[in-house]
């Protein structure tokens, strides 16, 4: 039995635009969030509080967060890499705080060492004070496990390693865990094996999938998760965001493509597909290109045909 309803977290404003080569002004990011919530998205990752030296695309994080017209029932999340990032997101004089923060770890020792110069266990332990401070402030903490299927440096990653990171995140108080196929090489049975390890330690409602479409497997992998009862997934409007480890490849699975699949299965998302396609067309226009989404391009092409 597949779930009757699925929650989609649109990560386009953060993960998507952070990995686009072209910078996008804060007003366009704010407009993107507003369009997404108008289309029915109720979970949106809006920005990240990271060093502008390393991630200049997110230097306007405070401006974006402050500029949002919030809607009741919508959860706005931000990524924080450390305690300094959390403190920046939770400035006492800020009128609006995020509803959720995202911390991250890798299921690959090589990836962890090359990116943050420490192993898996130490990387998660560094987040312990971040998680504690966020929860004390009444903010939910979501954990993302990158390279859960494979790593660009060490190849295939075992489910045992995924479970190790899941247990470490649970140990520091992370409330929700997302299993991410960062380089988009996962296939359905391998994805299910990784997901099953997460489900040993977290309830269904607190496990999600994050799939890149580098090898065109993202929708198949989402369906494999649905078969397990998983009903929460990250996706990126217009397929925003590239894959930095596969030159020229697409990145996050497009939200429109996932919605089309789910609606075709009779699964409720609460999302208006036409409005979502309009949103994809708008932000793609800002970037000066077509959406990286088969559904968006198909719908837009159909609309262009005279009646």
PDB file of C-alpha atoms in Angstrom:
ATOM      1  CA  UNK A   1       0.000   0.000   0.000  1.00  0.00           C
ATOM      2  CA  UNK A   2       1.383   3.383  -0.999  1.00  0.00           C
ATOM      3  CA  UNK A   3       0.871   6.447   1.231  1.00  0.00           C
ATOM      4  CA  UNK A   4      -2.306   8.429   0.552  1.00  0.00           C
ATOM      5  CA  UNK A   5      -0.540  11.740   1.093  1.00  0.00           C
ATOM      6  CA  UNK A   6       3.044  12.902   0.602  1.00  0.00           C
ATOM      7  CA  UNK A   7       4.810  15.980   1.929  1.00  0.00           C
ATOM      8  CA  UNK A   8       7.310  17.665  -0.366  1.00  0.00           C
ATOM      9  CA  UNK A   9      10.007  19.964   0.964  1.00  0.00           C
ATOM     10  CA  UNK A  10      11.054  22.368  -1.760  1.00  0.00           C
ATOM     11  CA  UNK A  11      14.769  23.002  -1.374  1.00  0.00           C
ATOM     12  CA  UNK A  12      15.066  25.144  -4.498  1.00  0.00           C
ATOM     13  CA  UNK A  13      15.520  28.502  -2.735  1.00  0.00           C
ATOM     14  CA  UNK A  14      18.423  27.104  -0.708  1.00  0.00           C
ATOM     15  CA  UNK A  15      20.007  23.934  -2.069  1.00  0.00           C
ATOM     16  CA  UNK A  16      18.991  24.734  -5.612  1.00  0.00           C
ATOM     17  CA  UNK A  17      20.107  28.347  -5.896  1.00  0.00           C
ATOM     18  CA  UNK A  18      23.180  27.689  -3.757  1.00  0.00           C
ATOM     19  CA  UNK A  19      24.440  25.331  -6.479  1.00  0.00           C
ATOM     20  CA  UNK A  20      23.537  27.506  -9.450  1.00  0.00           C
ATOM     21  CA  UNK A  21      26.496  29.314 -10.991  1.00  0.00           C
ATOM     22  CA  UNK A  22      24.489  32.468 -11.615  1.00  0.00           C
ATOM     23  CA  UNK A  23      23.856  34.644  -8.535  1.00  0.00           C
ATOM     24  CA  UNK A  24      20.240  35.524  -7.784  1.00  0.00           C
ATOM     25  CA  UNK A  25      19.178  38.698  -5.995  1.00  0.00           C
ATOM     26  CA  UNK A  26      17.391  38.489  -2.652  1.00  0.00           C
ATOM     27  CA  UNK A  27      14.144  39.856  -4.067  1.00  0.00           C
ATOM     28  CA  UNK A  28      13.990  36.997  -6.561  1.00  0.00           C
ATOM     29  CA  UNK A  29      14.624  34.448  -3.813  1.00  0.00           C
ATOM     30  CA  UNK A  30      11.847  35.956  -1.714  1.00  0.00           C
ATOM     31  CA  UNK A  31       9.504  35.967  -4.708  1.00  0.00           C
ATOM     32  CA  UNK A  32      10.350  32.304  -5.325  1.00  0.00           C
ATOM     33  CA  UNK A  33       9.359  31.358  -1.779  1.00  0.00           C
ATOM     34  CA  UNK A  34       6.113  33.334  -2.087  1.00  0.00           C
ATOM     35  CA  UNK A  35       5.251  31.609  -5.365  1.00  0.00           C
ATOM     36  CA  UNK A  36       6.013  28.192  -3.906  1.00  0.00           C
ATOM     37  CA  UNK A  37       3.744  28.700  -0.922  1.00  0.00           C
ATOM     38  CA  UNK A  38       1.009  30.049  -3.192  1.00  0.00           C
ATOM     39  CA  UNK A  39       1.315  26.838  -5.238  1.00  0.00           C
ATOM     40  CA  UNK A  40       0.640  24.813  -2.086  1.00  0.00           C
ATOM     41  CA  UNK A  41       4.089  23.975  -0.725  1.00  0.00           C
ATOM     42  CA  UNK A  42       3.999  23.768   3.048  1.00  0.00           C
ATOM     43  CA  UNK A  43       7.675  22.964   3.660  1.00  0.00           C
ATOM     44  CA  UNK A  44      10.297  25.263   2.118  1.00  0.00           C
ATOM     45  CA  UNK A  45      14.053  25.414   2.703  1.00  0.00           C
ATOM     46  CA  UNK A  46      14.618  29.128   2.264  1.00  0.00           C
ATOM     47  CA  UNK A  47      18.328  29.859   2.845  1.00  0.00           C
ATOM     48  CA  UNK A  48      21.468  28.846   4.719  1.00  0.00           C
ATOM     49  CA  UNK A  49      23.432  30.694   7.370  1.00  0.00           C
ATOM     50  CA  UNK A  50      26.917  29.897   6.126  1.00  0.00           C
ATOM     51  CA  UNK A  51      30.068  31.935   5.683  1.00  0.00           C
ATOM     52  CA  UNK A  52      29.672  34.314   2.708  1.00  0.00           C
ATOM     53  CA  UNK A  53      33.368  33.717   2.056  1.00  0.00           C
ATOM     54  CA  UNK A  54      32.686  30.079   1.164  1.00  0.00           C
ATOM     55  CA  UNK A  55      29.098  30.356  -0.096  1.00  0.00           C
ATOM     56  CA  UNK A  56      28.581  33.866  -1.511  1.00  0.00           C
ATOM     57  CA  UNK A  57      25.232  32.822  -3.050  1.00  0.00           C
ATOM     58  CA  UNK A  58      23.720  32.771   0.455  1.00  0.00           C
ATOM     59  CA  UNK A  59      25.242  36.013   1.755  1.00  0.00           C
ATOM     60  CA  UNK A  60      21.775  37.599   1.755  1.00  0.00           C
ATOM     61  CA  UNK A  61      20.344  35.011   4.187  1.00  0.00           C
ATOM     62  CA  UNK A  62      19.147  37.503   6.803  1.00  0.00           C
ATOM     63  CA  UNK A  63      17.539  39.698   4.129  1.00  0.00           C
ATOM     64  CA  UNK A  64      15.712  36.738   2.637  1.00  0.00           C
ATOM     65  CA  UNK A  65      14.433  35.465   5.979  1.00  0.00           C
ATOM     66  CA  UNK A  66      13.293  38.928   7.039  1.00  0.00           C
ATOM     67  CA  UNK A  67      11.560  39.615   3.722  1.00  0.00           C
ATOM     68  CA  UNK A  68       9.216  36.636   3.719  1.00  0.00           C
ATOM     69  CA  UNK A  69       5.458  37.080   3.979  1.00  0.00           C
ATOM     70  CA  UNK A  70       4.783  34.054   6.119  1.00  0.00           C
ATOM     71  CA  UNK A  71       1.694  31.944   5.783  1.00  0.00           C
ATOM     72  CA  UNK A  72       0.131  29.939   8.606  1.00  0.00           C
ATOM     73  CA  UNK A  73       0.832  26.254   8.197  1.00  0.00           C
ATOM     74  CA  UNK A  74       4.032  26.730   6.205  1.00  0.00           C
ATOM     75  CA  UNK A  75       7.329  25.604   7.737  1.00  0.00           C
ATOM     76  CA  UNK A  76      10.391  27.659   6.781  1.00  0.00           C
ATOM     77  CA  UNK A  77      13.736  25.931   7.299  1.00  0.00           C
ATOM     78  CA  UNK A  78      17.358  27.043   7.039  1.00  0.00           C
ATOM     79  CA  UNK A  79      20.623  25.134   6.899  1.00  0.00           C
ATOM     80  CA  UNK A  80      23.229  25.866   9.562  1.00  0.00           C
ATOM     81  CA  UNK A  81      26.773  24.439   9.449  1.00  0.00           C
ATOM     82  CA  UNK A  82      27.768  25.254  13.026  1.00  0.00           C
ATOM     83  CA  UNK A  83      26.844  27.133  16.210  1.00  0.00           C
ATOM     84  CA  UNK A  84      27.865  30.457  14.670  1.00  0.00           C
ATOM     85  CA  UNK A  85      25.404  29.856  11.842  1.00  0.00           C
ATOM     86  CA  UNK A  86      22.632  29.010  14.283  1.00  0.00           C
ATOM     87  CA  UNK A  87      23.311  32.134  16.315  1.00  0.00           C
ATOM     88  CA  UNK A  88      23.115  34.219  13.139  1.00  0.00           C
ATOM     89  CA  UNK A  89      19.747  32.628  12.288  1.00  0.00           C
ATOM     90  CA  UNK A  90      18.398  33.240  15.784  1.00  0.00           C
ATOM     91  CA  UNK A  91      19.442  36.837  16.374  1.00  0.00           C
ATOM     92  CA  UNK A  92      17.423  38.161  19.356  1.00  0.00           C
ATOM     93  CA  UNK A  93      16.417  41.331  17.476  1.00  0.00           C
ATOM     94  CA  UNK A  94      15.114  39.395  14.475  1.00  0.00           C
ATOM     95  CA  UNK A  95      11.319  39.442  14.256  1.00  0.00           C
ATOM     96  CA  UNK A  96      11.089  36.077  12.546  1.00  0.00           C
ATOM     97  CA  UNK A  97      13.128  32.962  13.261  1.00  0.00           C
ATOM     98  CA  UNK A  98      13.167  29.845  11.092  1.00  0.00           C
ATOM     99  CA  UNK A  99      10.751  27.074  12.088  1.00  0.00           C
ATOM    100  CA  UNK A 100      13.365  24.391  11.528  1.00  0.00           C
ATOM    101  CA  UNK A 101      17.129  24.118  11.103  1.00  0.00           C
ATOM    102  CA  UNK A 102      18.985  21.561   9.038  1.00  0.00           C
ATOM    103  CA  UNK A 103      22.307  20.026  10.048  1.00  0.00           C
ATOM    104  CA  UNK A 104      24.231  17.588   7.893  1.00  0.00           C
ATOM    105  CA  UNK A 105      26.698  14.743   7.882  1.00  0.00           C
ATOM    106  CA  UNK A 106      28.088  12.348   5.308  1.00  0.00           C
ATOM    107  CA  UNK A 107      27.906   8.566   5.191  1.00  0.00           C
ATOM    108  CA  UNK A 108      31.354   8.569   3.571  1.00  0.00           C
ATOM    109  CA  UNK A 109      34.557   8.998   5.563  1.00  0.00           C
ATOM    110  CA  UNK A 110      36.393  10.257   2.476  1.00  0.00           C
ATOM    111  CA  UNK A 111      33.720  12.849   1.692  1.00  0.00           C
ATOM    112  CA  UNK A 112      33.667  14.025   5.305  1.00  0.00           C
ATOM    113  CA  UNK A 113      37.455  14.343   5.451  1.00  0.00           C
ATOM    114  CA  UNK A 114      37.749  16.173   2.136  1.00  0.00           C
ATOM    115  CA  UNK A 115      34.919  18.609   2.875  1.00  0.00           C
ATOM    116  CA  UNK A 116      35.297  19.440   6.561  1.00  0.00           C
ATOM    117  CA  UNK A 117      38.623  17.842   7.511  1.00  0.00           C
ATOM    118  CA  UNK A 118      37.247  15.399  10.057  1.00  0.00           C
ATOM    119  CA  UNK A 119      35.694  11.949  10.197  1.00  0.00           C
ATOM    120  CA  UNK A 120      32.029  11.039  10.398  1.00  0.00           C
ATOM    121  CA  UNK A 121      31.799  10.661  14.172  1.00  0.00           C
ATOM    122  CA  UNK A 122      33.588  13.953  14.871  1.00  0.00           C
ATOM    123  CA  UNK A 123      31.514  15.808  12.286  1.00  0.00           C
ATOM    124  CA  UNK A 124      28.268  14.747  13.941  1.00  0.00           C
ATOM    125  CA  UNK A 125      29.590  15.495  17.414  1.00  0.00           C
ATOM    126  CA  UNK A 126      30.346  19.046  16.286  1.00  0.00           C
ATOM    127  CA  UNK A 127      26.613  19.479  15.746  1.00  0.00           C
ATOM    128  CA  UNK A 128      25.687  18.411  19.293  1.00  0.00           C
ATOM    129  CA  UNK A 129      25.714  21.978  20.714  1.00  0.00           C
ATOM    130  CA  UNK A 130      23.864  23.240  17.628  1.00  0.00           C
ATOM    131  CA  UNK A 131      21.094  20.686  18.078  1.00  0.00           C
ATOM    132  CA  UNK A 132      20.872  21.342  21.812  1.00  0.00           C
ATOM    133  CA  UNK A 133      20.636  25.110  21.341  1.00  0.00           C
ATOM    134  CA  UNK A 134      18.040  24.841  18.575  1.00  0.00           C
ATOM    135  CA  UNK A 135      15.825  22.504  20.559  1.00  0.00           C
ATOM    136  CA  UNK A 136      16.130  24.684  23.641  1.00  0.00           C
ATOM    137  CA  UNK A 137      14.845  27.551  21.486  1.00  0.00           C
ATOM    138  CA  UNK A 138      11.883  25.402  20.451  1.00  0.00           C
ATOM    139  CA  UNK A 139      13.078  24.858  16.893  1.00  0.00           C
ATOM    140  CA  UNK A 140      12.906  21.462  15.207  1.00  0.00           C
ATOM    141  CA  UNK A 141      16.149  19.926  13.936  1.00  0.00           C
ATOM    142  CA  UNK A 142      16.342  17.951  10.706  1.00  0.00           C
ATOM    143  CA  UNK A 143      19.454  16.013   9.800  1.00  0.00           C
ATOM    144  CA  UNK A 144      20.624  15.335   6.245  1.00  0.00           C
ATOM    145  CA  UNK A 145      22.862  12.356   5.452  1.00  0.00           C
ATOM    146  CA  UNK A 146      24.749  13.093   2.259  1.00  0.00           C
ATOM    147  CA  UNK A 147      26.415  10.451   0.072  1.00  0.00           C
ATOM    148  CA  UNK A 148      24.142   7.773   1.536  1.00  0.00           C
ATOM    149  CA  UNK A 149      24.350   5.622  -1.610  1.00  0.00           C
ATOM    150  CA  UNK A 150      27.752   6.474  -3.032  1.00  0.00           C
ATOM    151  CA  UNK A 151      30.626   8.920  -2.730  1.00  0.00           C
ATOM    152  CA  UNK A 152      32.577  10.662  -5.509  1.00  0.00           C
ATOM    153  CA  UNK A 153      35.820   9.664  -3.775  1.00  0.00           C
ATOM    154  CA  UNK A 154      35.312   6.172  -2.354  1.00  0.00           C
ATOM    155  CA  UNK A 155      32.501   4.750  -4.493  1.00  0.00           C
ATOM    156  CA  UNK A 156      29.583   2.726  -3.145  1.00  0.00           C
ATOM    157  CA  UNK A 157      28.517   3.374   0.446  1.00  0.00           C
ATOM    158  CA  UNK A 158      27.127   0.501   2.511  1.00  0.00           C
ATOM    159  CA  UNK A 159      23.817   0.545   4.422  1.00  0.00           C
ATOM    160  CA  UNK A 160      25.870  -0.163   7.557  1.00  0.00           C
ATOM    161  CA  UNK A 161      27.551   3.215   7.175  1.00  0.00           C
ATOM    162  CA  UNK A 162      24.177   4.903   6.707  1.00  0.00           C
ATOM    163  CA  UNK A 163      22.912   3.301   9.896  1.00  0.00           C
ATOM    164  CA  UNK A 164      26.019   4.482  11.727  1.00  0.00           C
ATOM    165  CA  UNK A 165      25.273   8.092  10.842  1.00  0.00           C
ATOM    166  CA  UNK A 166      21.569   7.663  11.644  1.00  0.00           C
ATOM    167  CA  UNK A 167      22.431   6.429  15.136  1.00  0.00           C
ATOM    168  CA  UNK A 168      24.943   9.229  15.676  1.00  0.00           C
ATOM    169  CA  UNK A 169      22.343  11.835  14.670  1.00  0.00           C
ATOM    170  CA  UNK A 170      19.754  10.257  16.905  1.00  0.00           C
ATOM    171  CA  UNK A 171      22.285  10.298  19.734  1.00  0.00           C
ATOM    172  CA  UNK A 172      22.694  14.093  19.609  1.00  0.00           C
ATOM    173  CA  UNK A 173      18.943  14.727  19.451  1.00  0.00           C
ATOM    174  CA  UNK A 174      18.261  15.213  15.731  1.00  0.00           C
ATOM    175  CA  UNK A 175      14.492  14.790  15.329  1.00  0.00           C
ATOM    176  CA  UNK A 176      14.183  13.971  11.623  1.00  0.00           C
ATOM    177  CA  UNK A 177      16.648  12.270   9.286  1.00  0.00           C
ATOM    178  CA  UNK A 178      16.868  12.605   5.515  1.00  0.00           C
ATOM    179  CA  UNK A 179      18.697  10.038   3.400  1.00  0.00           C
ATOM    180  CA  UNK A 180      20.352  11.770   0.438  1.00  0.00           C
ATOM    181  CA  UNK A 181      21.698  10.352  -2.808  1.00  0.00           C
ATOM    182  CA  UNK A 182      23.993  13.322  -3.319  1.00  0.00           C
ATOM    183  CA  UNK A 183      25.555  12.208  -6.596  1.00  0.00           C
ATOM    184  CA  UNK A 184      22.420  10.578  -7.999  1.00  0.00           C
ATOM    185  CA  UNK A 185      23.730   7.069  -8.665  1.00  0.00           C
ATOM    186  CA  UNK A 186      21.338   5.139  -6.419  1.00  0.00           C
ATOM    187  CA  UNK A 187      18.888   2.568  -7.765  1.00  0.00           C
ATOM    188  CA  UNK A 188      15.652   1.355  -6.131  1.00  0.00           C
ATOM    189  CA  UNK A 189      16.791  -1.729  -4.217  1.00  0.00           C
ATOM    190  CA  UNK A 190      19.905  -0.007  -2.897  1.00  0.00           C
ATOM    191  CA  UNK A 191      17.813   2.984  -1.872  1.00  0.00           C
ATOM    192  CA  UNK A 192      15.393   0.730  -0.004  1.00  0.00           C
ATOM    193  CA  UNK A 193      18.282  -0.929   1.831  1.00  0.00           C
ATOM    194  CA  UNK A 194      19.548   2.464   3.014  1.00  0.00           C
ATOM    195  CA  UNK A 195      16.064   3.663   3.956  1.00  0.00           C
ATOM    196  CA  UNK A 196      15.361   0.518   5.957  1.00  0.00           C
ATOM    197  CA  UNK A 197      18.358   1.298   8.151  1.00  0.00           C
ATOM    198  CA  UNK A 198      16.997   4.757   8.903  1.00  0.00           C
ATOM    199  CA  UNK A 199      13.560   3.311   9.645  1.00  0.00           C
ATOM    200  CA  UNK A 200      15.057   1.045  12.301  1.00  0.00           C
ATOM    201  CA  UNK A 201      15.725   4.118  14.421  1.00  0.00           C
ATOM    202  CA  UNK A 202      13.195   6.766  13.353  1.00  0.00           C
ATOM    203  CA  UNK A 203       9.422   6.539  12.762  1.00  0.00           C
ATOM    204  CA  UNK A 204       8.073   6.824   9.224  1.00  0.00           C
ATOM    205  CA  UNK A 205       6.958  10.398   9.797  1.00  0.00           C
ATOM    206  CA  UNK A 206      10.539  11.436  10.602  1.00  0.00           C
ATOM    207  CA  UNK A 207      12.376   9.868   7.656  1.00  0.00           C
ATOM    208  CA  UNK A 208      12.643  11.474   4.222  1.00  0.00           C
ATOM    209  CA  UNK A 209      14.426  11.017   0.918  1.00  0.00           C
ATOM    210  CA  UNK A 210      16.547  13.470  -1.041  1.00  0.00           C
ATOM    211  CA  UNK A 211      17.395  12.343  -4.568  1.00  0.00           C
ATOM    212  CA  UNK A 212      19.466  13.822  -7.344  1.00  0.00           C
ATOM    213  CA  UNK A 213      18.611  12.883 -10.901  1.00  0.00           C
ATOM    214  CA  UNK A 214      22.129  12.633 -12.305  1.00  0.00           C
ATOM    215  CA  UNK A 215      21.491   9.198 -13.843  1.00  0.00           C
ATOM    216  CA  UNK A 216      17.742   9.607 -14.278  1.00  0.00           C
ATOM    217  CA  UNK A 217      16.856   7.378 -11.315  1.00  0.00           C
ATOM    218  CA  UNK A 218      15.301   9.880  -8.913  1.00  0.00           C
ATOM    219  CA  UNK A 219      11.619   9.126  -9.627  1.00  0.00           C
ATOM    220  CA  UNK A 220      12.226   5.371  -9.542  1.00  0.00           C
ATOM    221  CA  UNK A 221      13.992   5.795  -6.210  1.00  0.00           C
ATOM    222  CA  UNK A 222      11.120   7.862  -4.826  1.00  0.00           C
ATOM    223  CA  UNK A 223       8.671   5.150  -5.865  1.00  0.00           C
ATOM    224  CA  UNK A 224      10.849   2.574  -4.094  1.00  0.00           C
ATOM    225  CA  UNK A 225      10.596   4.674  -0.927  1.00  0.00           C
ATOM    226  CA  UNK A 226       6.822   4.956  -1.307  1.00  0.00           C
ATOM    227  CA  UNK A 227       6.702   1.155  -1.280  1.00  0.00           C
ATOM    228  CA  UNK A 228       8.247   1.300   2.202  1.00  0.00           C
ATOM    229  CA  UNK A 229       5.684   3.863   3.355  1.00  0.00           C
ATOM    230  CA  UNK A 230       8.066   6.831   3.307  1.00  0.00           C
ATOM    231  CA  UNK A 231       5.974   9.922   2.637  1.00  0.00           C
ATOM    232  CA  UNK A 232       8.321  12.906   2.793  1.00  0.00           C
ATOM    233  CA  UNK A 233      10.765  13.955   0.084  1.00  0.00           C
ATOM    234  CA  UNK A 234      12.954  16.902  -0.846  1.00  0.00           C
ATOM    235  CA  UNK A 235      12.646  18.297  -4.355  1.00  0.00           C
ATOM    236  CA  UNK A 236      13.688  21.452  -6.144  1.00  0.00           C
ATOM    237  CA  UNK A 237      11.366  23.566  -8.292  1.00  0.00           C
ATOM    238  CA  UNK A 238      12.517  23.666 -11.940  1.00  0.00           C
ATOM    239  CA  UNK A 239      15.256  21.195 -11.016  1.00  0.00           C
ATOM    240  CA  UNK A 240      17.336  24.055  -9.602  1.00  0.00           C
ATOM    241  CA  UNK A 241      20.882  23.191  -8.619  1.00  0.00           C
ATOM    242  CA  UNK A 242      23.556  21.261 -10.426  1.00  0.00           C
ATOM    243  CA  UNK A 243      25.577  18.272  -9.302  1.00  0.00           C
ATOM    244  CA  UNK A 244      29.102  19.480  -8.469  1.00  0.00           C
ATOM    245  CA  UNK A 245      30.543  15.953  -8.707  1.00  0.00           C
ATOM    246  CA  UNK A 246      29.232  15.108 -12.190  1.00  0.00           C
ATOM    247  CA  UNK A 247      30.075  17.807 -14.715  1.00  0.00           C
ATOM    248  CA  UNK A 248      27.069  18.941 -16.724  1.00  0.00           C
ATOM    249  CA  UNK A 249      24.657  16.665 -14.863  1.00  0.00           C
ATOM    250  CA  UNK A 250      21.357  17.701 -13.348  1.00  0.00           C
ATOM    251  CA  UNK A 251      21.064  18.032  -9.615  1.00  0.00           C
ATOM    252  CA  UNK A 252      17.979  17.808  -7.422  1.00  0.00           C
ATOM    253  CA  UNK A 253      14.925  16.066  -8.798  1.00  0.00           C
ATOM    254  CA  UNK A 254      12.421  18.660 -10.028  1.00  0.00           C
ATOM    255  CA  UNK A 255       9.413  19.234  -7.789  1.00  0.00           C
ATOM    256  CA  UNK A 256       7.066  19.324 -10.806  1.00  0.00           C
ATOM    257  CA  UNK A 257       8.243  15.870 -11.920  1.00  0.00           C
ATOM    258  CA  UNK A 258       7.633  14.423  -8.469  1.00  0.00           C
ATOM    259  CA  UNK A 259       4.191  16.032  -8.197  1.00  0.00           C
ATOM    260  CA  UNK A 260       3.176  14.655 -11.604  1.00  0.00           C
ATOM    261  CA  UNK A 261       4.218  11.153 -10.500  1.00  0.00           C
ATOM    262  CA  UNK A 262       2.412  11.385  -7.175  1.00  0.00           C
ATOM    263  CA  UNK A 263      -0.805  12.785  -8.631  1.00  0.00           C
ATOM    264  CA  UNK A 264      -0.723  10.051 -11.252  1.00  0.00           C
ATOM    265  CA  UNK A 265      -0.601   7.514  -8.421  1.00  0.00           C
ATOM    266  CA  UNK A 266      -3.612   9.141  -6.761  1.00  0.00           C
ATOM    267  CA  UNK A 267      -1.470  10.500  -3.926  1.00  0.00           C
ATOM    268  CA  UNK A 268      -2.438  13.882  -2.464  1.00  0.00           C
ATOM    269  CA  UNK A 269       0.253  16.568  -2.190  1.00  0.00           C
ATOM    270  CA  UNK A 270      -1.823  19.706  -1.702  1.00  0.00           C
ATOM    271  CA  UNK A 271       0.143  21.265  -4.575  1.00  0.00           C
ATOM    272  CA  UNK A 272      -1.298  22.962  -7.662  1.00  0.00           C
ATOM    273  CA  UNK A 273       0.808  21.598 -10.538  1.00  0.00           C
ATOM    274  CA  UNK A 274      -0.056  24.435 -12.941  1.00  0.00           C
ATOM    275  CA  UNK A 275       0.950  27.055 -10.384  1.00  0.00           C
ATOM    276  CA  UNK A 276       4.125  25.128  -9.695  1.00  0.00           C
ATOM    277  CA  UNK A 277       4.985  25.080 -13.402  1.00  0.00           C
ATOM    278  CA  UNK A 278       4.400  28.846 -13.494  1.00  0.00           C
ATOM    279  CA  UNK A 279       6.852  29.154 -10.614  1.00  0.00           C
ATOM    280  CA  UNK A 280       9.407  26.995 -12.415  1.00  0.00           C
ATOM    281  CA  UNK A 281       9.063  29.127 -15.552  1.00  0.00           C
ATOM    282  CA  UNK A 282       9.460  32.327 -13.526  1.00  0.00           C
ATOM    283  CA  UNK A 283      12.665  31.389 -11.705  1.00  0.00           C
ATOM    284  CA  UNK A 284      14.105  29.814 -14.855  1.00  0.00           C
ATOM    285  CA  UNK A 285      13.444  33.108 -16.628  1.00  0.00           C
ATOM    286  CA  UNK A 286      15.383  34.897 -13.889  1.00  0.00           C
ATOM    287  CA  UNK A 287      18.264  32.511 -14.571  1.00  0.00           C
ATOM    288  CA  UNK A 288      17.905  32.959 -18.320  1.00  0.00           C
ATOM    289  CA  UNK A 289      17.287  29.328 -19.213  1.00  0.00           C
ATOM    290  CA  UNK A 290      14.601  26.650 -19.481  1.00  0.00           C
ATOM    291  CA  UNK A 291      13.556  24.612 -16.431  1.00  0.00           C
ATOM    292  CA  UNK A 292      15.497  21.409 -15.801  1.00  0.00           C
ATOM    293  CA  UNK A 293      12.212  19.543 -15.547  1.00  0.00           C
ATOM    294  CA  UNK A 294      10.537  17.345 -18.107  1.00  0.00           C
ATOM    295  CA  UNK A 295       7.069  18.038 -16.731  1.00  0.00           C
ATOM    296  CA  UNK A 296       7.525  21.809 -16.671  1.00  0.00           C
ATOM    297  CA  UNK A 297       8.852  21.853 -20.212  1.00  0.00           C
ATOM    298  CA  UNK A 298       6.070  19.556 -21.433  1.00  0.00           C
ATOM    299  CA  UNK A 299       3.333  21.663 -19.834  1.00  0.00           C
ATOM    300  CA  UNK A 300       4.840  24.906 -21.115  1.00  0.00           C
ATOM    301  CA  UNK A 301       5.143  23.470 -24.627  1.00  0.00           C
ATOM    302  CA  UNK A 302       1.531  22.300 -24.539  1.00  0.00           C
ATOM    303  CA  UNK A 303       0.353  25.726 -23.453  1.00  0.00           C
ATOM    304  CA  UNK A 304       2.214  27.292 -26.387  1.00  0.00           C
ATOM    305  CA  UNK A 305       0.283  25.234 -28.939  1.00  0.00           C
ATOM    306  CA  UNK A 306      -2.701  27.227 -30.350  1.00  0.00           C
ATOM    307  CA  UNK A 307      -6.087  25.792 -29.410  1.00  0.00           C
TER     308      UNK A 307
END
